[in-house]
Short mmCIF file of C-alpha atoms in Angstrom, two decimals:
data_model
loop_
_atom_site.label_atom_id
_atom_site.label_comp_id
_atom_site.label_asym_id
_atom_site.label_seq_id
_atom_site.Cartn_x
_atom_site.Cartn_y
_atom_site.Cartn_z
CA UNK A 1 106.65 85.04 0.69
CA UNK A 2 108.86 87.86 -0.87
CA UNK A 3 107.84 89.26 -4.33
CA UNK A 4 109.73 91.73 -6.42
CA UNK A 5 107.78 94.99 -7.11
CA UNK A 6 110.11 95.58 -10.16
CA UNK A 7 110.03 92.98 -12.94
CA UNK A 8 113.39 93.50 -15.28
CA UNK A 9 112.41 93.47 -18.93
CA UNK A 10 114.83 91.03 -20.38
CA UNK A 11 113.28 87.20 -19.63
CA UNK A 12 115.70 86.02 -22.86
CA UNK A 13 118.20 86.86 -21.32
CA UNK A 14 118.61 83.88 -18.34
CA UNK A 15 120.77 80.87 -19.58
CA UNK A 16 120.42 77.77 -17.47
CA UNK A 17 123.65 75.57 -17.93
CA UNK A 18 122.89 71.60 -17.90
CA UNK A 19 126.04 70.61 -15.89
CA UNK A 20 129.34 72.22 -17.35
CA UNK A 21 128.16 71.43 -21.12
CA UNK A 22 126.94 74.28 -23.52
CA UNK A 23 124.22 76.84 -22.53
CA UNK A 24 120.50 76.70 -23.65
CA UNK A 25 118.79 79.24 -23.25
CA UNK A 26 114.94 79.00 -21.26
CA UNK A 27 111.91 81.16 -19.78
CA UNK A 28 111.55 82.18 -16.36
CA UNK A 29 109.11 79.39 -14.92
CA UNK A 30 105.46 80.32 -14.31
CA UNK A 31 104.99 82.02 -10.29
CA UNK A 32 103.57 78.55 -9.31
CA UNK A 33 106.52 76.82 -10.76
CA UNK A 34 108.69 78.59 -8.73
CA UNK A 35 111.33 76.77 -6.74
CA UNK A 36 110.89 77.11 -2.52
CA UNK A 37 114.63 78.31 -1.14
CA UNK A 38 115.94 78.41 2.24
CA UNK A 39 118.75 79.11 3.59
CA UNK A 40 120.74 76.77 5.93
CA UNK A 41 124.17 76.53 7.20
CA UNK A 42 125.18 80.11 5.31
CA UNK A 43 123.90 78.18 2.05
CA UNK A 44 120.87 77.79 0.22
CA UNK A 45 119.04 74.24 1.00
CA UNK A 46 119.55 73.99 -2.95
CA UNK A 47 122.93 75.16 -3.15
CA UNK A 48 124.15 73.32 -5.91
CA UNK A 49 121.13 74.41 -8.31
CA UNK A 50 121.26 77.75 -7.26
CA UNK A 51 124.24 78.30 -7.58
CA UNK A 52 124.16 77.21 -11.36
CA UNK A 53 121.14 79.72 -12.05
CA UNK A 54 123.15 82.83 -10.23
CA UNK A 55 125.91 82.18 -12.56
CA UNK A 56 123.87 81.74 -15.68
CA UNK A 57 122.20 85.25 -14.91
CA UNK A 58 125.48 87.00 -13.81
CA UNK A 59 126.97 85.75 -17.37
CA UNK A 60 123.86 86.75 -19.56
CA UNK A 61 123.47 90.48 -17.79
CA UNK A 62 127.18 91.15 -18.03
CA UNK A 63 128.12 94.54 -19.60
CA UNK A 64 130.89 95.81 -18.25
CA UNK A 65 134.89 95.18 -18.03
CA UNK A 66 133.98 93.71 -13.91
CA UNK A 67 137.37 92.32 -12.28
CA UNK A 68 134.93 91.93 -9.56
CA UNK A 69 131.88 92.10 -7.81
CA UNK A 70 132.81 95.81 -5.95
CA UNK A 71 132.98 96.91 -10.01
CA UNK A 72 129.39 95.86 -10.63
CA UNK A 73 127.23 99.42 -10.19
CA UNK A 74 123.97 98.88 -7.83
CA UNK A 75 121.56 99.58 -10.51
CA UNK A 76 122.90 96.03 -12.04
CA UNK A 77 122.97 94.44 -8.76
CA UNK A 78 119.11 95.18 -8.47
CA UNK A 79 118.38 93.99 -11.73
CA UNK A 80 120.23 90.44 -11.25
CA UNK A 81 118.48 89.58 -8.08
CA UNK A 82 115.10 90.80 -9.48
CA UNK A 83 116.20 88.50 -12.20
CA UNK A 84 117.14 85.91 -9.52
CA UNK A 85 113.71 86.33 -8.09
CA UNK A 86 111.79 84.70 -10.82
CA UNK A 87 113.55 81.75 -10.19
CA UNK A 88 112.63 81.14 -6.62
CA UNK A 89 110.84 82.08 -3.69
CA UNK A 90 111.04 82.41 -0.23
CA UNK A 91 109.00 83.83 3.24
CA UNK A 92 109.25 87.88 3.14
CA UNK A 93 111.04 87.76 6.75
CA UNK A 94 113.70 85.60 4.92
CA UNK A 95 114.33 88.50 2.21
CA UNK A 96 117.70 89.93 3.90
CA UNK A 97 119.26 86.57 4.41
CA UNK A 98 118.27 85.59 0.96
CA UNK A 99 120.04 88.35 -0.64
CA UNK A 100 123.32 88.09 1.55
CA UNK A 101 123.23 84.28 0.48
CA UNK A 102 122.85 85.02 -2.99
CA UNK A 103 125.15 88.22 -2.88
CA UNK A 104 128.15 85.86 -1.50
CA UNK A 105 127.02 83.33 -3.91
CA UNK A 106 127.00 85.67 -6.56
CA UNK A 107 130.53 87.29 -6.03
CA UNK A 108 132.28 84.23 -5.48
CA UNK A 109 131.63 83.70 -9.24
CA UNK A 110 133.97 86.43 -10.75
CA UNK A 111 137.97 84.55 -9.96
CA UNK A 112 136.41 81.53 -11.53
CA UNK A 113 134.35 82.85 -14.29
CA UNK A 114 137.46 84.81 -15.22
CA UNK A 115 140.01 81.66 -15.02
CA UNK A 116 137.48 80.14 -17.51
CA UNK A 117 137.46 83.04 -19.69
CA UNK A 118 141.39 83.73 -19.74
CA UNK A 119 142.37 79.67 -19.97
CA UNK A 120 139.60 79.37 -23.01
CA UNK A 121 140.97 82.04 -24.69
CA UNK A 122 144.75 81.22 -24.44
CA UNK A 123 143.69 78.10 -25.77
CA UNK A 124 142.15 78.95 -28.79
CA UNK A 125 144.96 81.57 -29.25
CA UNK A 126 147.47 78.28 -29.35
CA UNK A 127 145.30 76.86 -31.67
CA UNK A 128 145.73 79.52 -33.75
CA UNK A 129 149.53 78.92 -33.80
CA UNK A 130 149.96 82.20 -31.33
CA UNK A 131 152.18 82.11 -28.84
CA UNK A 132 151.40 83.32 -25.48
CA UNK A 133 153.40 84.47 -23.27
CA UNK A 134 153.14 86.90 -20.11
CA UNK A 135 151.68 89.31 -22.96
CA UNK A 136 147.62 88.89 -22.66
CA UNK A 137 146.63 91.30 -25.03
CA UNK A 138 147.47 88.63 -27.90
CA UNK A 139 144.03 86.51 -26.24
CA UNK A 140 141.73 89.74 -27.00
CA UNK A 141 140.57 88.54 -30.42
CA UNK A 142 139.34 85.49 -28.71
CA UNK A 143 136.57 86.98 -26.43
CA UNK A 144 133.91 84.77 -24.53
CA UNK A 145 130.17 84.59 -25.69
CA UNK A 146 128.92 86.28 -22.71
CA UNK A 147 131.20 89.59 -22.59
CA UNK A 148 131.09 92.28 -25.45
CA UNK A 149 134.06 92.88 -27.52
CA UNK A 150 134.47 96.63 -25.75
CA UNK A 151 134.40 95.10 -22.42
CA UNK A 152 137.06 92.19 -23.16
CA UNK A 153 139.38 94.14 -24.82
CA UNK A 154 139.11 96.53 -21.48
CA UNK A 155 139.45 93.85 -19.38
CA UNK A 156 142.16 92.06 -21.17
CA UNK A 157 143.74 95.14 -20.79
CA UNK A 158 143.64 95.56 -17.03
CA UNK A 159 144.79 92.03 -16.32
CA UNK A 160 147.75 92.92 -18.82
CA UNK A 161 149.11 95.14 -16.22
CA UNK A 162 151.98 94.90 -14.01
CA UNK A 163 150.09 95.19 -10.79
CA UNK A 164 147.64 92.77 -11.40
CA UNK A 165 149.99 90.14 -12.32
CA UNK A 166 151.98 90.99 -9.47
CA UNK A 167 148.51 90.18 -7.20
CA UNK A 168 147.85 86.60 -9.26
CA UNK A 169 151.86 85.45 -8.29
CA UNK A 170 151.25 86.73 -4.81
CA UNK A 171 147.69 84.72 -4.74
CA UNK A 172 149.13 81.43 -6.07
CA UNK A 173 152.34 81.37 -3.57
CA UNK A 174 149.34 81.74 -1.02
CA UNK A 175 147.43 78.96 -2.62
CA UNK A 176 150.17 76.88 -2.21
CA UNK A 177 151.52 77.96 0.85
CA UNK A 178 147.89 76.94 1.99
CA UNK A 179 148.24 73.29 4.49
CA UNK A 180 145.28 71.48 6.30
CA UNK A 181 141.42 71.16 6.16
CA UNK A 182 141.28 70.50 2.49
CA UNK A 183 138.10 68.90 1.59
CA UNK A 184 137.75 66.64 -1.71
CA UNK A 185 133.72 67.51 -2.66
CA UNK A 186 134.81 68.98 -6.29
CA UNK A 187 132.39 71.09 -7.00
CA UNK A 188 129.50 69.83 -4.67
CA UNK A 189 128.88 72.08 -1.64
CA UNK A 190 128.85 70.73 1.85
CA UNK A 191 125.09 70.82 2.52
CA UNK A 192 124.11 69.02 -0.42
CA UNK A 193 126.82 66.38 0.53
CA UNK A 194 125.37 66.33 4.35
CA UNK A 195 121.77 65.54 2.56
CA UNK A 196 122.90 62.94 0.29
CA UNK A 197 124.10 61.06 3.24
CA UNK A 198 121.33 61.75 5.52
CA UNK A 199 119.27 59.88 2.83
CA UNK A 200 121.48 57.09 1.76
CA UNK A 201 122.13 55.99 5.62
CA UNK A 202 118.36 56.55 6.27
CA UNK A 203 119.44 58.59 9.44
CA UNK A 204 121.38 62.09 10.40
CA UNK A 205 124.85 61.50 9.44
CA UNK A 206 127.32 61.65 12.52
CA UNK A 207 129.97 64.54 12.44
CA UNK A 208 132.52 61.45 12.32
CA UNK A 209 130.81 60.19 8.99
CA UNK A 210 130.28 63.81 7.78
CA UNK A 211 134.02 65.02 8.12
CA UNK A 212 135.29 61.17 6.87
CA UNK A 213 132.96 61.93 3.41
CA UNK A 214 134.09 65.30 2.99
CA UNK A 215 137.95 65.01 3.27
CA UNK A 216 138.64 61.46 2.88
CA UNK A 217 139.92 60.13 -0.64
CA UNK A 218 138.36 58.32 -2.92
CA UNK A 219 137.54 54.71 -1.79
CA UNK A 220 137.98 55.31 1.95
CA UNK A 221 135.16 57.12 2.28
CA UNK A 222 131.74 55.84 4.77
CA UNK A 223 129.79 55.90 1.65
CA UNK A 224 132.23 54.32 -0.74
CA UNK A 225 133.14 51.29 2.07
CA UNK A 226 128.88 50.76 2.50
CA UNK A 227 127.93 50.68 -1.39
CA UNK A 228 130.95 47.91 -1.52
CA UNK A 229 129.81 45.67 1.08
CA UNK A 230 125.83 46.49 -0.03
CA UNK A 231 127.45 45.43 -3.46
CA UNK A 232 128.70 42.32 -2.33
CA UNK A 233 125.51 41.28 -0.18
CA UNK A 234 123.37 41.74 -3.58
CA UNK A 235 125.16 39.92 -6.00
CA UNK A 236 124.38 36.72 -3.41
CA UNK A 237 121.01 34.58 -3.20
CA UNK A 238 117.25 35.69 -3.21
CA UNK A 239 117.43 35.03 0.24
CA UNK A 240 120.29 37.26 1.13
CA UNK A 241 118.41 39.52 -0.51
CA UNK A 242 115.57 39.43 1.44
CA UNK A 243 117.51 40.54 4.08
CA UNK A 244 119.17 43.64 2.35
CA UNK A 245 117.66 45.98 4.87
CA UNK A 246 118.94 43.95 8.06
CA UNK A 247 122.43 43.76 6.41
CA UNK A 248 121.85 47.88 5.52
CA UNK A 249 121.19 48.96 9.43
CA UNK A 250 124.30 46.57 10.13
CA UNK A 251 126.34 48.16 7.49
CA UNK A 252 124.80 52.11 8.58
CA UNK A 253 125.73 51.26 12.20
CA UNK A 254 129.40 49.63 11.32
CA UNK A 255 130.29 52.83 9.35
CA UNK A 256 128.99 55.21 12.52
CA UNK A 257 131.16 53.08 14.46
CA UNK A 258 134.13 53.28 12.08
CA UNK A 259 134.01 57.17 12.11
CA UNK A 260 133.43 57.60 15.59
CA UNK A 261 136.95 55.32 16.24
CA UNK A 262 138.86 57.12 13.89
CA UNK A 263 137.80 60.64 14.53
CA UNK A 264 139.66 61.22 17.83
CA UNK A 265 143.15 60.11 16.53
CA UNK A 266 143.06 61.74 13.48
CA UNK A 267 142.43 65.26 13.96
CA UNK A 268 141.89 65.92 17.96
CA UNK A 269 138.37 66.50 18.21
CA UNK A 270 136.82 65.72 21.78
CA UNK A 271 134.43 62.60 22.50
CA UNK A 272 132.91 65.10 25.49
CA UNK A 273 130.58 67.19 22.71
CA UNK A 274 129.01 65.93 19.80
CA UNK A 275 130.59 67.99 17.49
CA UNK A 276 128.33 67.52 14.62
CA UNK A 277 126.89 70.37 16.34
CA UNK A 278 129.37 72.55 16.05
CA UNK A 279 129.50 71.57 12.43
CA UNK A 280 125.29 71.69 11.02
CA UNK A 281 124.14 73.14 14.20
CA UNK A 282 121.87 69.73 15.23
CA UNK A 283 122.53 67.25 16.88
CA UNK A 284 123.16 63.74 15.79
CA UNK A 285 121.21 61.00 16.01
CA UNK A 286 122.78 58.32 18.63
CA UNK A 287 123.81 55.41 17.38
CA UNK A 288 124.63 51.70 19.34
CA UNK A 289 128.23 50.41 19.11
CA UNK A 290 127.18 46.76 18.73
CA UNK A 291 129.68 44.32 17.35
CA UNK A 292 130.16 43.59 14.24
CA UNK A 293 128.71 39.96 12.44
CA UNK A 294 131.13 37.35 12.24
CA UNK A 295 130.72 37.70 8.76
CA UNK A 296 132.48 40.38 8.58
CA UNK A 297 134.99 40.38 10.87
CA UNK A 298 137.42 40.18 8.09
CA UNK A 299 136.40 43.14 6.32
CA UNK A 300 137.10 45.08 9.71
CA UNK A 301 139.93 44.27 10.24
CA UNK A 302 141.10 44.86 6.61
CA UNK A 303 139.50 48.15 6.86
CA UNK A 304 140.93 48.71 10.45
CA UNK A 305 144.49 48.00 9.00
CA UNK A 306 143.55 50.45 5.86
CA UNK A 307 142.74 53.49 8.01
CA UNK A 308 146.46 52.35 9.62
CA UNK A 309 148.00 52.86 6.62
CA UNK A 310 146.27 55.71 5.35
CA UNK A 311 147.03 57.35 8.24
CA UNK A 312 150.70 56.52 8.13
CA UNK A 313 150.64 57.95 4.58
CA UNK A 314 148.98 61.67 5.49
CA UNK A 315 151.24 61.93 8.70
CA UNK A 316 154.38 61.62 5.78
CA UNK A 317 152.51 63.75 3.18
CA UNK A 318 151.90 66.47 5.89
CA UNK A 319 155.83 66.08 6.46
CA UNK A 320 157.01 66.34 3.55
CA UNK A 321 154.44 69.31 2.62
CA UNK A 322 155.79 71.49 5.48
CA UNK A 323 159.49 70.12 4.09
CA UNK A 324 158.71 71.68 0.93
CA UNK A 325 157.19 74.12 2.67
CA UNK A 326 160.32 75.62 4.72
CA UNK A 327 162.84 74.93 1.26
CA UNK A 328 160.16 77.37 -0.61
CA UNK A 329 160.96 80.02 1.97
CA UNK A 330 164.62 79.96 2.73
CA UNK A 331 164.31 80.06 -1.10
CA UNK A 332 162.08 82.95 -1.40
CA UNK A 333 164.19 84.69 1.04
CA UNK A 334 167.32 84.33 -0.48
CA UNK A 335 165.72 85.36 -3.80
CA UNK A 336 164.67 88.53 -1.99
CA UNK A 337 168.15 89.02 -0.56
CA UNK A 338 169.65 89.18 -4.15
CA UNK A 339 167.10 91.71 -5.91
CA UNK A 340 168.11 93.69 -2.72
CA UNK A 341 171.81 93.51 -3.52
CA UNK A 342 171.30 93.75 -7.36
CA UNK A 343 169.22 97.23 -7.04
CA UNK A 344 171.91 98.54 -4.55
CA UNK A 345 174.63 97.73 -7.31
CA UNK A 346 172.43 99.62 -9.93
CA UNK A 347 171.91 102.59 -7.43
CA UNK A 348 175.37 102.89 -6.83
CA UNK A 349 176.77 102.80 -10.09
#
């Protein structure tokens, strides 16, 4: 188990957010309260959690005008992880891995942080009756809680430039530009969706059911179709109820089976490998492709006709996206064309 040999001084300093709501403040816990961490899949096991407490101690040790993490000096660094360290624990030979886990973790933080920071301010500037414009420095009065006044206004400053705004139009175009392999998790990360899963289908989750949960929309995912049909079992008799867990390993092997049909057509991947290994680096557990009950026969084939449609409805978003796509450039490039001319003119005259 790793221990810190330096203990930072400031324990009031940690705030540990309860979801996205305000911050209250709390103690380091006790050394045998400490959480156990792992890391698996290039995240922690607890990614979600931990991810909550690296952001609450980047926010309370901030003191300086950071645009990013390669701003931070080292002797800052060391004192956040030691910070970070009183959190959780882990095996010593884990120590290097932990870090570069917490480092990415930890320096993925500043674009959003600093979204927060700028979007929070403008608003309060509107509210204010100020009107803001491509000028920033009108949001410095309106600082967040966890940067000093000094810092802001420095900050504020730096994003006020013409180079940096000139970066933030040329990340957005990319943004946009971006097509394919979106997933629709919000703000859950993939391993703590992969667990959830595991323990609501009482098995490993398939790669088929895994990808379906993680990109699907709303409604059409595994998990959404099971808790509908487990719905619709339990509002029936006591004893259909009784037999809640035969109608569950139906229902858990109906959604493998789903998945695995569906996978192949819809985004190429091979029925040679299992690639849920490729994805968690296990492999799945196999699973029977019985039939369905004649009971619900006509829930498969309504779902069967869904995926159809749904389907039918990405293949036309995905067309009209790369549409959009190619009218975005010929724009772009004759945009380009015409600054071109335009500064010849002025060079000439």
């Amino acid at each position: 188990m790793f221990n810190s040999h330096h203990e930072a001084s400031d324990d009031d300093e940690l705030v540990v957010p309860h979801g996205r709501g305000p911050n209250i403040p709390a103690q380091p816990p006790t050394f045998e309260n400490r959480i156990w961490i792992w890391v698996e899949h290039d995240e922690f096991n607890i990614q979600d959690k931990v991810s909550r407490t690296i952001g609450s101690i980047l926010k309370s040790m901030w003191s300086g005008p950071w645009q990013g993490w390669k701003e931070v000096p080292f002797h800052h660094r060391e004192r956040m992880f030691e910070r970070f360290q009183k959190y959780y624990v882990w095996e010593e030979e884990c120590n290097s891995l932990i870090y570069s886990c917490w480092e990415t973790c930890i320096k993925g933080k500043f674009p959003d942080l600093l979204m927060r920071a700028r979007n929070k301010a403008k608003a309060l500037a509107i509210q204010k009756g100020i009107e803001v414009r491509d000028d920033l420095s009108v949001i410095i009065p309106f600082k967040p809680h966890w940067i000093s006044q000094e810092s802001w206004t420095t900050l504020v400053n730096s994003l006020n430039t013409n180079s940096w705004k000139g970066k933030s139009c040329i990340n957005i175009d990319n943004r946009k530009k971006a097509k394919g392999g979106r997933h629709t998790l919000g703000s859950k990360s993939f391993v703590t969706v992969r667990h959830n899963l595991d323990k609501t289908l009482k098995r490993r989750a398939s790669f088929d059911e895994y990808w379906l949960q993680t990109h699907a929309k709303k409604g059409s995912r595994p998990l959404d179709r099971l808790e509908g049909l487990s719905g619709s079992v339990g509002d029936g008799s006591k004893e259909v109820n009784d037999m809640e867990g035969t109608d569950h390993e139906h229902n858990v092997t109906w959604v493998d089976s789903r998945a695995r049909e569906s996978y192949g057509r819809m985004y190429g991947s091979s029925k040679i490998v299992d690639p849920y290994v490729v994805m968690t680096g296990a492999p799945s557990m196999p699973s029977t492709e019985s039939s369905n009950p004649p009971r619900r026969s006509d829930e498969v084939q309504r779902l069967k006709e869904q995926i159809e449609q749904d389907k039918v409805e990405k293949q036309a978003m995905m067309e009209k996206i790369e549409e959009n796509a190619r009218l975005y450039a010929e724009m772009n490039e004759k945009i380009q064309l015409l600054l071109k001319n335009q500064q010849k003119n002025i060079s000439s005259s």
